[in-house]
Amino acid sequence: IVTEELARRAPGMVVALDREPLPRAGEQRRAWRQARPPPHRLLCIGGDARRLPFAAGAFDLVFSQNTLMWVGDAAAAVAEATRVLAAGGALVALEPDYGGMLEEPDLGLRVMWLDALERAGADPLMGRRLPRLAEETGLRVWVEMAHIPRPAELDALRLLQGLPLTVGERRRVEDASAIVAEARGRWSVFLHVPYVLLVAERP
């Protein structure tokens, strides 16, 4: 969805990077062009965010969403994003901070998210670390707390169920899912994960 939106809005070439080559990239490109023909080329490639296969200064914009928390070495990934930015270009990144998760009533989900994400190899506190990492590479940093709160939704708990959970945790998530389902979108159950929106410009 993000790549499609960038391809629709950006005036230049859009390069979508994934850890492994996208097997259906050609098919996706054809579908996007048929639906909304972009005025430029779209390139989908595989690569490592910590060692980008691009020349220095190659891009005006590097965009990342829910990605840096999974790369293993976010400092290296941000340094690489800075390297491939042209002067005046910007790194725009959106990352969650599960340490600041709000929960009412307390269903024990915050602790489960933190533990399960760490077991899966993610950094659940990436949101709060992101501004410092960008600043350390020499970028000019602007930060906003994004993500408008909504009543609890089952989709978030389905994501949690996809992480490595203990048997006890899985039971607790099932119990929490029943409570959220019963709330039916009302504010009687409030779960909110804050997101940090970073816009960092290369001088």
mmCIF file with all atom_site columns, C-alpha atoms in Angstrom:
data_model
loop_
_atom_site.group_PDB
_atom_site.id
_atom_site.type_symbol
_atom_site.label_atom_id
_atom_site.label_alt_id
_atom_site.label_comp_id
_atom_site.label_asym_id
_atom_site.label_entity_id
_atom_site.label_seq_id
_atom_site.pdbx_PDB_ins_code
_atom_site.Cartn_x
_atom_site.Cartn_y
_atom_site.Cartn_z
_atom_site.occupancy
_atom_site.B_iso_or_equiv
_atom_site.pdbx_formal_charge
_atom_site.auth_seq_id
_atom_site.auth_comp_id
_atom_site.auth_asym_id
_atom_site.auth_atom_id
_atom_site.pdbx_PDB_model_num
ATOM 1   C CA . ILE A 1 1   ? 0.000   0.000   0.000   1.00 0.00 ? 1   ILE A CA 1
ATOM 2   C CA . VAL A 1 2   ? 2.817   2.415   0.927   1.00 0.00 ? 2   VAL A CA 1
ATOM 3   C CA . THR A 1 3   ? 4.726   1.726   -2.285  1.00 0.00 ? 3   THR A CA 1
ATOM 4   C CA . GLU A 1 4   ? 1.599   2.196   -4.384  1.00 0.00 ? 4   GLU A CA 1
ATOM 5   C CA . GLU A 1 5   ? 0.901   5.540   -2.717  1.00 0.00 ? 5   GLU A CA 1
ATOM 6   C CA . LEU A 1 6   ? 4.480   6.736   -3.206  1.00 0.00 ? 6   LEU A CA 1
ATOM 7   C CA . ALA A 1 7   ? 4.363   5.653   -6.840  1.00 0.00 ? 7   ALA A CA 1
ATOM 8   C CA . ARG A 1 8   ? 1.154   7.621   -7.302  1.00 0.00 ? 8   ARG A CA 1
ATOM 9   C CA . ARG A 1 9   ? 2.415   10.792  -5.619  1.00 0.00 ? 9   ARG A CA 1
ATOM 10  C CA . ALA A 1 10  ? 6.176   10.990  -6.285  1.00 0.00 ? 10  ALA A CA 1
ATOM 11  C CA . PRO A 1 11  ? 7.384   12.870  -9.379  1.00 0.00 ? 11  PRO A CA 1
ATOM 12  C CA . GLY A 1 12  ? 10.436  10.618  -9.870  1.00 0.00 ? 12  GLY A CA 1
ATOM 13  C CA . MET A 1 13  ? 11.443  6.974   -9.732  1.00 0.00 ? 13  MET A CA 1
ATOM 14  C CA . VAL A 1 14  ? 10.328  4.944   -6.718  1.00 0.00 ? 14  VAL A CA 1
ATOM 15  C CA . VAL A 1 15  ? 12.519  2.080   -5.514  1.00 0.00 ? 15  VAL A CA 1
ATOM 16  C CA . ALA A 1 16  ? 10.882  -0.410  -3.138  1.00 0.00 ? 16  ALA A CA 1
ATOM 17  C CA . LEU A 1 17  ? 13.367  -2.384  -1.043  1.00 0.00 ? 17  LEU A CA 1
ATOM 18  C CA . ASP A 1 18  ? 12.611  -5.649  0.753   1.00 0.00 ? 18  ASP A CA 1
ATOM 19  C CA . ARG A 1 19  ? 14.929  -8.090  2.502   1.00 0.00 ? 19  ARG A CA 1
ATOM 20  C CA . GLU A 1 20  ? 14.465  -10.582 -0.301  1.00 0.00 ? 20  GLU A CA 1
ATOM 21  C CA . PRO A 1 21  ? 13.535  -10.109 -3.962  1.00 0.00 ? 21  PRO A CA 1
ATOM 22  C CA . LEU A 1 22  ? 9.804   -9.823  -4.394  1.00 0.00 ? 22  LEU A CA 1
ATOM 23  C CA . PRO A 1 23  ? 8.641   -12.836 -6.418  1.00 0.00 ? 23  PRO A CA 1
ATOM 24  C CA . ARG A 1 24  ? 5.562   -11.014 -7.704  1.00 0.00 ? 24  ARG A CA 1
ATOM 25  C CA . ALA A 1 25  ? 7.162   -7.604  -8.208  1.00 0.00 ? 25  ALA A CA 1
ATOM 26  C CA . GLY A 1 26  ? 6.580   -7.649  -11.968 1.00 0.00 ? 26  GLY A CA 1
ATOM 27  C CA . GLU A 1 27  ? 2.966   -8.648  -11.516 1.00 0.00 ? 27  GLU A CA 1
ATOM 28  C CA . GLN A 1 28  ? 2.488   -5.922  -8.892  1.00 0.00 ? 28  GLN A CA 1
ATOM 29  C CA . ARG A 1 29  ? 4.007   -3.288  -11.166 1.00 0.00 ? 29  ARG A CA 1
ATOM 30  C CA . ARG A 1 30  ? 1.679   -4.288  -14.020 1.00 0.00 ? 30  ARG A CA 1
ATOM 31  C CA . ALA A 1 31  ? -1.357  -4.157  -11.716 1.00 0.00 ? 31  ALA A CA 1
ATOM 32  C CA . TRP A 1 32  ? -0.409  -0.717  -10.371 1.00 0.00 ? 32  TRP A CA 1
ATOM 33  C CA . ARG A 1 33  ? 0.181   0.704   -13.830 1.00 0.00 ? 33  ARG A CA 1
ATOM 34  C CA . GLN A 1 34  ? -3.179  -0.620  -15.038 1.00 0.00 ? 34  GLN A CA 1
ATOM 35  C CA . ALA A 1 35  ? -4.979  0.828   -12.017 1.00 0.00 ? 35  ALA A CA 1
ATOM 36  C CA . ARG A 1 36  ? -3.141  4.170   -11.828 1.00 0.00 ? 36  ARG A CA 1
ATOM 37  C CA . PRO A 1 37  ? -0.392  4.609   -14.408 1.00 0.00 ? 37  PRO A CA 1
ATOM 38  C CA . PRO A 1 38  ? 2.483   6.448   -12.642 1.00 0.00 ? 38  PRO A CA 1
ATOM 39  C CA . PRO A 1 39  ? 4.474   9.044   -14.590 1.00 0.00 ? 39  PRO A CA 1
ATOM 40  C CA . HIS A 1 40  ? 7.742   7.256   -13.862 1.00 0.00 ? 40  HIS A CA 1
ATOM 41  C CA . ARG A 1 41  ? 9.306   3.850   -13.320 1.00 0.00 ? 41  ARG A CA 1
ATOM 42  C CA . LEU A 1 42  ? 8.882   1.685   -10.240 1.00 0.00 ? 42  LEU A CA 1
ATOM 43  C CA . LEU A 1 43  ? 11.682  -0.677  -9.236  1.00 0.00 ? 43  LEU A CA 1
ATOM 44  C CA . CYS A 1 44  ? 11.234  -3.461  -6.652  1.00 0.00 ? 44  CYS A CA 1
ATOM 45  C CA . ILE A 1 45  ? 14.460  -5.066  -5.418  1.00 0.00 ? 45  ILE A CA 1
ATOM 46  C CA . GLY A 1 46  ? 15.826  -7.164  -2.567  1.00 0.00 ? 46  GLY A CA 1
ATOM 47  C CA . GLY A 1 47  ? 18.498  -5.801  -0.274  1.00 0.00 ? 47  GLY A CA 1
ATOM 48  C CA . ASP A 1 48  ? 19.747  -5.168  3.251   1.00 0.00 ? 48  ASP A CA 1
ATOM 49  C CA . ALA A 1 49  ? 18.797  -1.856  4.861   1.00 0.00 ? 49  ALA A CA 1
ATOM 50  C CA . ARG A 1 50  ? 22.130  -1.938  6.701   1.00 0.00 ? 50  ARG A CA 1
ATOM 51  C CA . ARG A 1 51  ? 24.076  -2.113  3.409   1.00 0.00 ? 51  ARG A CA 1
ATOM 52  C CA . LEU A 1 52  ? 22.025  -0.395  0.758   1.00 0.00 ? 52  LEU A CA 1
ATOM 53  C CA . PRO A 1 53  ? 22.967  -1.242  -2.840  1.00 0.00 ? 53  PRO A CA 1
ATOM 54  C CA . PHE A 1 54  ? 22.797  2.392   -3.955  1.00 0.00 ? 54  PHE A CA 1
ATOM 55  C CA . ALA A 1 55  ? 25.287  5.171   -4.646  1.00 0.00 ? 55  ALA A CA 1
ATOM 56  C CA . ALA A 1 56  ? 25.755  7.994   -2.152  1.00 0.00 ? 56  ALA A CA 1
ATOM 57  C CA . GLY A 1 57  ? 23.345  10.857  -2.689  1.00 0.00 ? 57  GLY A CA 1
ATOM 58  C CA . ALA A 1 58  ? 21.084  8.817   -4.987  1.00 0.00 ? 58  ALA A CA 1
ATOM 59  C CA . PHE A 1 59  ? 17.718  9.746   -3.430  1.00 0.00 ? 59  PHE A CA 1
ATOM 60  C CA . ASP A 1 60  ? 15.746  12.818  -2.455  1.00 0.00 ? 60  ASP A CA 1
ATOM 61  C CA . LEU A 1 61  ? 13.555  10.829  -0.059  1.00 0.00 ? 61  LEU A CA 1
ATOM 62  C CA . VAL A 1 62  ? 13.996  7.679   2.007   1.00 0.00 ? 62  VAL A CA 1
ATOM 63  C CA . PHE A 1 63  ? 10.730  6.497   3.544   1.00 0.00 ? 63  PHE A CA 1
ATOM 64  C CA . SER A 1 64  ? 10.390  3.775   6.168   1.00 0.00 ? 64  SER A CA 1
ATOM 65  C CA . GLN A 1 65  ? 7.395   2.558   8.145   1.00 0.00 ? 65  GLN A CA 1
ATOM 66  C CA . ASN A 1 66  ? 7.483   -0.160  10.831  1.00 0.00 ? 66  ASN A CA 1
ATOM 67  C CA . THR A 1 67  ? 10.810  -1.293  9.368   1.00 0.00 ? 67  THR A CA 1
ATOM 68  C CA . LEU A 1 68  ? 13.716  -0.042  11.475  1.00 0.00 ? 68  LEU A CA 1
ATOM 69  C CA . MET A 1 69  ? 12.460  -1.933  14.518  1.00 0.00 ? 69  MET A CA 1
ATOM 70  C CA . TRP A 1 70  ? 13.106  -5.186  12.587  1.00 0.00 ? 70  TRP A CA 1
ATOM 71  C CA . VAL A 1 71  ? 16.492  -4.633  10.928  1.00 0.00 ? 71  VAL A CA 1
ATOM 72  C CA . GLY A 1 72  ? 18.674  -5.745  13.850  1.00 0.00 ? 72  GLY A CA 1
ATOM 73  C CA . ASP A 1 73  ? 21.034  -2.758  13.670  1.00 0.00 ? 73  ASP A CA 1
ATOM 74  C CA . ALA A 1 74  ? 18.924  0.352   13.286  1.00 0.00 ? 74  ALA A CA 1
ATOM 75  C CA . ALA A 1 75  ? 21.928  2.648   13.705  1.00 0.00 ? 75  ALA A CA 1
ATOM 76  C CA . ALA A 1 76  ? 23.543  1.118   10.618  1.00 0.00 ? 76  ALA A CA 1
ATOM 77  C CA . ALA A 1 77  ? 20.270  1.349   8.679   1.00 0.00 ? 77  ALA A CA 1
ATOM 78  C CA . VAL A 1 78  ? 19.811  5.035   9.533   1.00 0.00 ? 78  VAL A CA 1
ATOM 79  C CA . ALA A 1 79  ? 23.454  5.733   8.632   1.00 0.00 ? 79  ALA A CA 1
ATOM 80  C CA . GLU A 1 80  ? 22.889  4.043   5.267   1.00 0.00 ? 80  GLU A CA 1
ATOM 81  C CA . ALA A 1 81  ? 19.699  6.017   4.693   1.00 0.00 ? 81  ALA A CA 1
ATOM 82  C CA . THR A 1 82  ? 21.681  9.189   5.375   1.00 0.00 ? 82  THR A CA 1
ATOM 83  C CA . ARG A 1 83  ? 24.448  8.125   2.997   1.00 0.00 ? 83  ARG A CA 1
ATOM 84  C CA . VAL A 1 84  ? 22.103  7.628   0.045   1.00 0.00 ? 84  VAL A CA 1
ATOM 85  C CA . LEU A 1 85  ? 20.287  10.942  0.597   1.00 0.00 ? 85  LEU A CA 1
ATOM 86  C CA . ALA A 1 86  ? 21.159  13.884  -1.605  1.00 0.00 ? 86  ALA A CA 1
ATOM 87  C CA . ALA A 1 87  ? 21.792  17.267  0.030   1.00 0.00 ? 87  ALA A CA 1
ATOM 88  C CA . GLY A 1 88  ? 18.409  18.686  0.993   1.00 0.00 ? 88  GLY A CA 1
ATOM 89  C CA . GLY A 1 89  ? 16.868  15.209  0.918   1.00 0.00 ? 89  GLY A CA 1
ATOM 90  C CA . ALA A 1 90  ? 14.889  13.805  3.829   1.00 0.00 ? 90  ALA A CA 1
ATOM 91  C CA . LEU A 1 91  ? 14.532  10.601  5.786   1.00 0.00 ? 91  LEU A CA 1
ATOM 92  C CA . VAL A 1 92  ? 10.891  10.124  6.782   1.00 0.00 ? 92  VAL A CA 1
ATOM 93  C CA . ALA A 1 93  ? 10.312  7.286   9.225   1.00 0.00 ? 93  ALA A CA 1
ATOM 94  C CA . LEU A 1 94  ? 7.360   6.126   11.258  1.00 0.00 ? 94  LEU A CA 1
ATOM 95  C CA . GLU A 1 95  ? 8.076   3.715   14.137  1.00 0.00 ? 95  GLU A CA 1
ATOM 96  C CA . PRO A 1 96  ? 6.073   2.499   17.146  1.00 0.00 ? 96  PRO A CA 1
ATOM 97  C CA . ASP A 1 97  ? 7.062   2.672   20.797  1.00 0.00 ? 97  ASP A CA 1
ATOM 98  C CA . TYR A 1 98  ? 5.443   -0.194  22.667  1.00 0.00 ? 98  TYR A CA 1
ATOM 99  C CA . GLY A 1 99  ? 7.020   0.988   25.921  1.00 0.00 ? 99  GLY A CA 1
ATOM 100 C CA . GLY A 1 100 ? 4.556   3.874   25.880  1.00 0.00 ? 100 GLY A CA 1
ATOM 101 C CA . MET A 1 101 ? 1.524   1.713   25.152  1.00 0.00 ? 101 MET A CA 1
ATOM 102 C CA . LEU A 1 102 ? -1.663  2.813   26.925  1.00 0.00 ? 102 LEU A CA 1
ATOM 103 C CA . GLU A 1 103 ? -4.051  0.152   28.120  1.00 0.00 ? 103 GLU A CA 1
ATOM 104 C CA . GLU A 1 104 ? -7.365  0.459   29.944  1.00 0.00 ? 104 GLU A CA 1
ATOM 105 C CA . PRO A 1 105 ? -8.341  -1.807  31.560  1.00 0.00 ? 105 PRO A CA 1
ATOM 106 C CA . ASP A 1 106 ? -4.948  -3.409  32.160  1.00 0.00 ? 106 ASP A CA 1
ATOM 107 C CA . LEU A 1 107 ? -5.077  -6.724  30.276  1.00 0.00 ? 107 LEU A CA 1
ATOM 108 C CA . GLY A 1 108 ? -1.331  -7.349  30.494  1.00 0.00 ? 108 GLY A CA 1
ATOM 109 C CA . LEU A 1 109 ? -0.903  -6.767  26.770  1.00 0.00 ? 109 LEU A CA 1
ATOM 110 C CA . ARG A 1 110 ? 1.827   -4.116  26.999  1.00 0.00 ? 110 ARG A CA 1
ATOM 111 C CA . VAL A 1 111 ? 4.246   -6.481  28.711  1.00 0.00 ? 111 VAL A CA 1
ATOM 112 C CA . MET A 1 112 ? 3.381   -9.265  26.271  1.00 0.00 ? 112 MET A CA 1
ATOM 113 C CA . TRP A 1 113 ? 4.036   -6.999  23.283  1.00 0.00 ? 113 TRP A CA 1
ATOM 114 C CA . LEU A 1 114 ? 7.418   -5.966  24.699  1.00 0.00 ? 114 LEU A CA 1
ATOM 115 C CA . ASP A 1 115 ? 8.504   -9.525  25.477  1.00 0.00 ? 115 ASP A CA 1
ATOM 116 C CA . ALA A 1 116 ? 7.162   -11.107 22.286  1.00 0.00 ? 116 ALA A CA 1
ATOM 117 C CA . LEU A 1 117 ? 8.688   -8.487  19.999  1.00 0.00 ? 117 LEU A CA 1
ATOM 118 C CA . GLU A 1 118 ? 12.079  -8.913  21.644  1.00 0.00 ? 118 GLU A CA 1
ATOM 119 C CA . ARG A 1 119 ? 11.820  -12.698 21.246  1.00 0.00 ? 119 ARG A CA 1
ATOM 120 C CA . ALA A 1 120 ? 11.011  -12.142 17.565  1.00 0.00 ? 120 ALA A CA 1
ATOM 121 C CA . GLY A 1 121 ? 14.160  -10.049 17.144  1.00 0.00 ? 121 GLY A CA 1
ATOM 122 C CA . ALA A 1 122 ? 12.488  -6.628  17.022  1.00 0.00 ? 122 ALA A CA 1
ATOM 123 C CA . ASP A 1 123 ? 13.153  -3.484  19.038  1.00 0.00 ? 123 ASP A CA 1
ATOM 124 C CA . PRO A 1 124 ? 9.809   -2.523  20.628  1.00 0.00 ? 124 PRO A CA 1
ATOM 125 C CA . LEU A 1 125 ? 11.229  0.859   21.740  1.00 0.00 ? 125 LEU A CA 1
ATOM 126 C CA . MET A 1 126 ? 12.440  1.964   18.297  1.00 0.00 ? 126 MET A CA 1
ATOM 127 C CA . GLY A 1 127 ? 10.173  5.012   18.269  1.00 0.00 ? 127 GLY A CA 1
ATOM 128 C CA . ARG A 1 128 ? 11.997  6.722   21.135  1.00 0.00 ? 128 ARG A CA 1
ATOM 129 C CA . ARG A 1 129 ? 15.458  5.781   19.819  1.00 0.00 ? 129 ARG A CA 1
ATOM 130 C CA . LEU A 1 130 ? 14.865  7.018   16.284  1.00 0.00 ? 130 LEU A CA 1
ATOM 131 C CA . PRO A 1 131 ? 15.474  10.784  16.746  1.00 0.00 ? 131 PRO A CA 1
ATOM 132 C CA . ARG A 1 132 ? 18.864  10.224  18.384  1.00 0.00 ? 132 ARG A CA 1
ATOM 133 C CA . LEU A 1 133 ? 19.958  7.763   15.695  1.00 0.00 ? 133 LEU A CA 1
ATOM 134 C CA . ALA A 1 134 ? 19.079  10.248  12.960  1.00 0.00 ? 134 ALA A CA 1
ATOM 135 C CA . GLU A 1 135 ? 20.764  13.149  14.715  1.00 0.00 ? 135 GLU A CA 1
ATOM 136 C CA . GLU A 1 136 ? 23.955  11.136  15.195  1.00 0.00 ? 136 GLU A CA 1
ATOM 137 C CA . THR A 1 137 ? 24.280  10.781  11.414  1.00 0.00 ? 137 THR A CA 1
ATOM 138 C CA . GLY A 1 138 ? 24.212  14.559  10.970  1.00 0.00 ? 138 GLY A CA 1
ATOM 139 C CA . LEU A 1 139 ? 20.581  14.948  9.915   1.00 0.00 ? 139 LEU A CA 1
ATOM 140 C CA . ARG A 1 140 ? 18.444  17.883  11.032  1.00 0.00 ? 140 ARG A CA 1
ATOM 141 C CA . VAL A 1 141 ? 15.652  16.248  13.007  1.00 0.00 ? 141 VAL A CA 1
ATOM 142 C CA . TRP A 1 142 ? 11.987  17.152  13.405  1.00 0.00 ? 142 TRP A CA 1
ATOM 143 C CA . VAL A 1 143 ? 9.733   14.823  15.423  1.00 0.00 ? 143 VAL A CA 1
ATOM 144 C CA . GLU A 1 144 ? 5.999   14.509  15.928  1.00 0.00 ? 144 GLU A CA 1
ATOM 145 C CA . MET A 1 145 ? 3.978   12.021  17.919  1.00 0.00 ? 145 MET A CA 1
ATOM 146 C CA . ALA A 1 146 ? 1.643   10.518  15.364  1.00 0.00 ? 146 ALA A CA 1
ATOM 147 C CA . HIS A 1 147 ? -1.177  7.983   15.323  1.00 0.00 ? 147 HIS A CA 1
ATOM 148 C CA . ILE A 1 148 ? -4.618  9.072   16.488  1.00 0.00 ? 148 ILE A CA 1
ATOM 149 C CA . PRO A 1 149 ? -6.006  6.910   19.329  1.00 0.00 ? 149 PRO A CA 1
ATOM 150 C CA . ARG A 1 150 ? -9.000  4.701   18.601  1.00 0.00 ? 150 ARG A CA 1
ATOM 151 C CA . PRO A 1 151 ? -10.956 2.170   20.637  1.00 0.00 ? 151 PRO A CA 1
ATOM 152 C CA . ALA A 1 152 ? -9.321  -1.251  20.866  1.00 0.00 ? 152 ALA A CA 1
ATOM 153 C CA . GLU A 1 153 ? -9.460  -3.362  17.713  1.00 0.00 ? 153 GLU A CA 1
ATOM 154 C CA . LEU A 1 154 ? -9.042  -7.097  17.213  1.00 0.00 ? 154 LEU A CA 1
ATOM 155 C CA . ASP A 1 155 ? -6.569  -6.547  14.362  1.00 0.00 ? 155 ASP A CA 1
ATOM 156 C CA . ALA A 1 156 ? -3.902  -5.438  16.842  1.00 0.00 ? 156 ALA A CA 1
ATOM 157 C CA . LEU A 1 157 ? -4.365  -8.592  18.878  1.00 0.00 ? 157 LEU A CA 1
ATOM 158 C CA . ARG A 1 158 ? -4.128  -10.721 15.740  1.00 0.00 ? 158 ARG A CA 1
ATOM 159 C CA . LEU A 1 159 ? -0.715  -9.170  15.109  1.00 0.00 ? 159 LEU A CA 1
ATOM 160 C CA . LEU A 1 160 ? 0.298   -10.063 18.648  1.00 0.00 ? 160 LEU A CA 1
ATOM 161 C CA . GLN A 1 161 ? -0.879  -13.634 18.122  1.00 0.00 ? 161 GLN A CA 1
ATOM 162 C CA . GLY A 1 162 ? 1.493   -13.886 15.149  1.00 0.00 ? 162 GLY A CA 1
ATOM 163 C CA . LEU A 1 163 ? 4.513   -13.322 17.423  1.00 0.00 ? 163 LEU A CA 1
ATOM 164 C CA . PRO A 1 164 ? 6.298   -16.024 19.464  1.00 0.00 ? 164 PRO A CA 1
ATOM 165 C CA . LEU A 1 165 ? 4.139   -16.354 22.592  1.00 0.00 ? 165 LEU A CA 1
ATOM 166 C CA . THR A 1 166 ? 4.253   -18.765 25.485  1.00 0.00 ? 166 THR A CA 1
ATOM 167 C CA . VAL A 1 167 ? 1.248   -21.008 26.078  1.00 0.00 ? 167 VAL A CA 1
ATOM 168 C CA . GLY A 1 168 ? 0.190   -18.829 29.001  1.00 0.00 ? 168 GLY A CA 1
ATOM 169 C CA . GLU A 1 169 ? 0.531   -15.648 26.958  1.00 0.00 ? 169 GLU A CA 1
ATOM 170 C CA . ARG A 1 170 ? -1.503  -17.121 24.148  1.00 0.00 ? 170 ARG A CA 1
ATOM 171 C CA . ARG A 1 171 ? -4.343  -17.886 26.589  1.00 0.00 ? 171 ARG A CA 1
ATOM 172 C CA . ARG A 1 172 ? -4.213  -14.332 27.938  1.00 0.00 ? 172 ARG A CA 1
ATOM 173 C CA . VAL A 1 173 ? -4.390  -12.909 24.426  1.00 0.00 ? 173 VAL A CA 1
ATOM 174 C CA . GLU A 1 174 ? -7.428  -15.094 23.705  1.00 0.00 ? 174 GLU A CA 1
ATOM 175 C CA . ASP A 1 175 ? -9.086  -13.793 26.887  1.00 0.00 ? 175 ASP A CA 1
ATOM 176 C CA . ALA A 1 176 ? -8.237  -10.207 25.927  1.00 0.00 ? 176 ALA A CA 1
ATOM 177 C CA . SER A 1 177 ? -9.617  -10.789 22.425  1.00 0.00 ? 177 SER A CA 1
ATOM 178 C CA . ALA A 1 178 ? -12.938 -11.868 23.905  1.00 0.00 ? 178 ALA A CA 1
ATOM 179 C CA . ILE A 1 179 ? -13.072 -8.669  25.998  1.00 0.00 ? 179 ILE A CA 1
ATOM 180 C CA . VAL A 1 180 ? -12.229 -6.485  22.983  1.00 0.00 ? 180 VAL A CA 1
ATOM 181 C CA . ALA A 1 181 ? -14.812 -8.270  20.829  1.00 0.00 ? 181 ALA A CA 1
ATOM 182 C CA . GLU A 1 182 ? -17.465 -7.719  23.487  1.00 0.00 ? 182 GLU A CA 1
ATOM 183 C CA . ALA A 1 183 ? -16.625 -3.987  23.617  1.00 0.00 ? 183 ALA A CA 1
ATOM 184 C CA . ARG A 1 184 ? -17.573 -3.722  19.916  1.00 0.00 ? 184 ARG A CA 1
ATOM 185 C CA . GLY A 1 185 ? -15.504 -0.642  19.196  1.00 0.00 ? 185 GLY A CA 1
ATOM 186 C CA . ARG A 1 186 ? -16.588 1.302   22.282  1.00 0.00 ? 186 ARG A CA 1
ATOM 187 C CA . TRP A 1 187 ? -14.102 3.170   24.459  1.00 0.00 ? 187 TRP A CA 1
ATOM 188 C CA . SER A 1 188 ? -14.647 0.715   27.321  1.00 0.00 ? 188 SER A CA 1
ATOM 189 C CA . VAL A 1 189 ? -11.429 -0.949  26.112  1.00 0.00 ? 189 VAL A CA 1
ATOM 190 C CA . PHE A 1 190 ? -8.626  1.434   25.172  1.00 0.00 ? 190 PHE A CA 1
ATOM 191 C CA . LEU A 1 191 ? -5.369  0.191   23.635  1.00 0.00 ? 191 LEU A CA 1
ATOM 192 C CA . HIS A 1 192 ? -2.999  2.710   22.080  1.00 0.00 ? 192 HIS A CA 1
ATOM 193 C CA . VAL A 1 193 ? 0.552   2.326   20.756  1.00 0.00 ? 193 VAL A CA 1
ATOM 194 C CA . PRO A 1 194 ? 2.218   5.722   20.210  1.00 0.00 ? 194 PRO A CA 1
ATOM 195 C CA . TYR A 1 195 ? 4.090   6.280   16.948  1.00 0.00 ? 195 TYR A CA 1
ATOM 196 C CA . VAL A 1 196 ? 7.021   8.598   16.385  1.00 0.00 ? 196 VAL A CA 1
ATOM 197 C CA . LEU A 1 197 ? 7.024   10.387  13.030  1.00 0.00 ? 197 LEU A CA 1
ATOM 198 C CA . LEU A 1 198 ? 10.524  11.536  12.099  1.00 0.00 ? 198 LEU A CA 1
ATOM 199 C CA . VAL A 1 199 ? 11.369  13.946  9.306   1.00 0.00 ? 199 VAL A CA 1
ATOM 200 C CA . ALA A 1 200 ? 15.143  14.386  9.140   1.00 0.00 ? 200 ALA A CA 1
ATOM 201 C CA . GLU A 1 201 ? 16.815  16.523  6.478   1.00 0.00 ? 201 GLU A CA 1
ATOM 202 C CA . ARG A 1 202 ? 20.338  16.129  5.160   1.00 0.00 ? 202 ARG A CA 1
ATOM 203 C CA . PRO A 1 203 ? 22.057  19.557  5.115   1.00 0.00 ? 203 PRO A CA 1
#
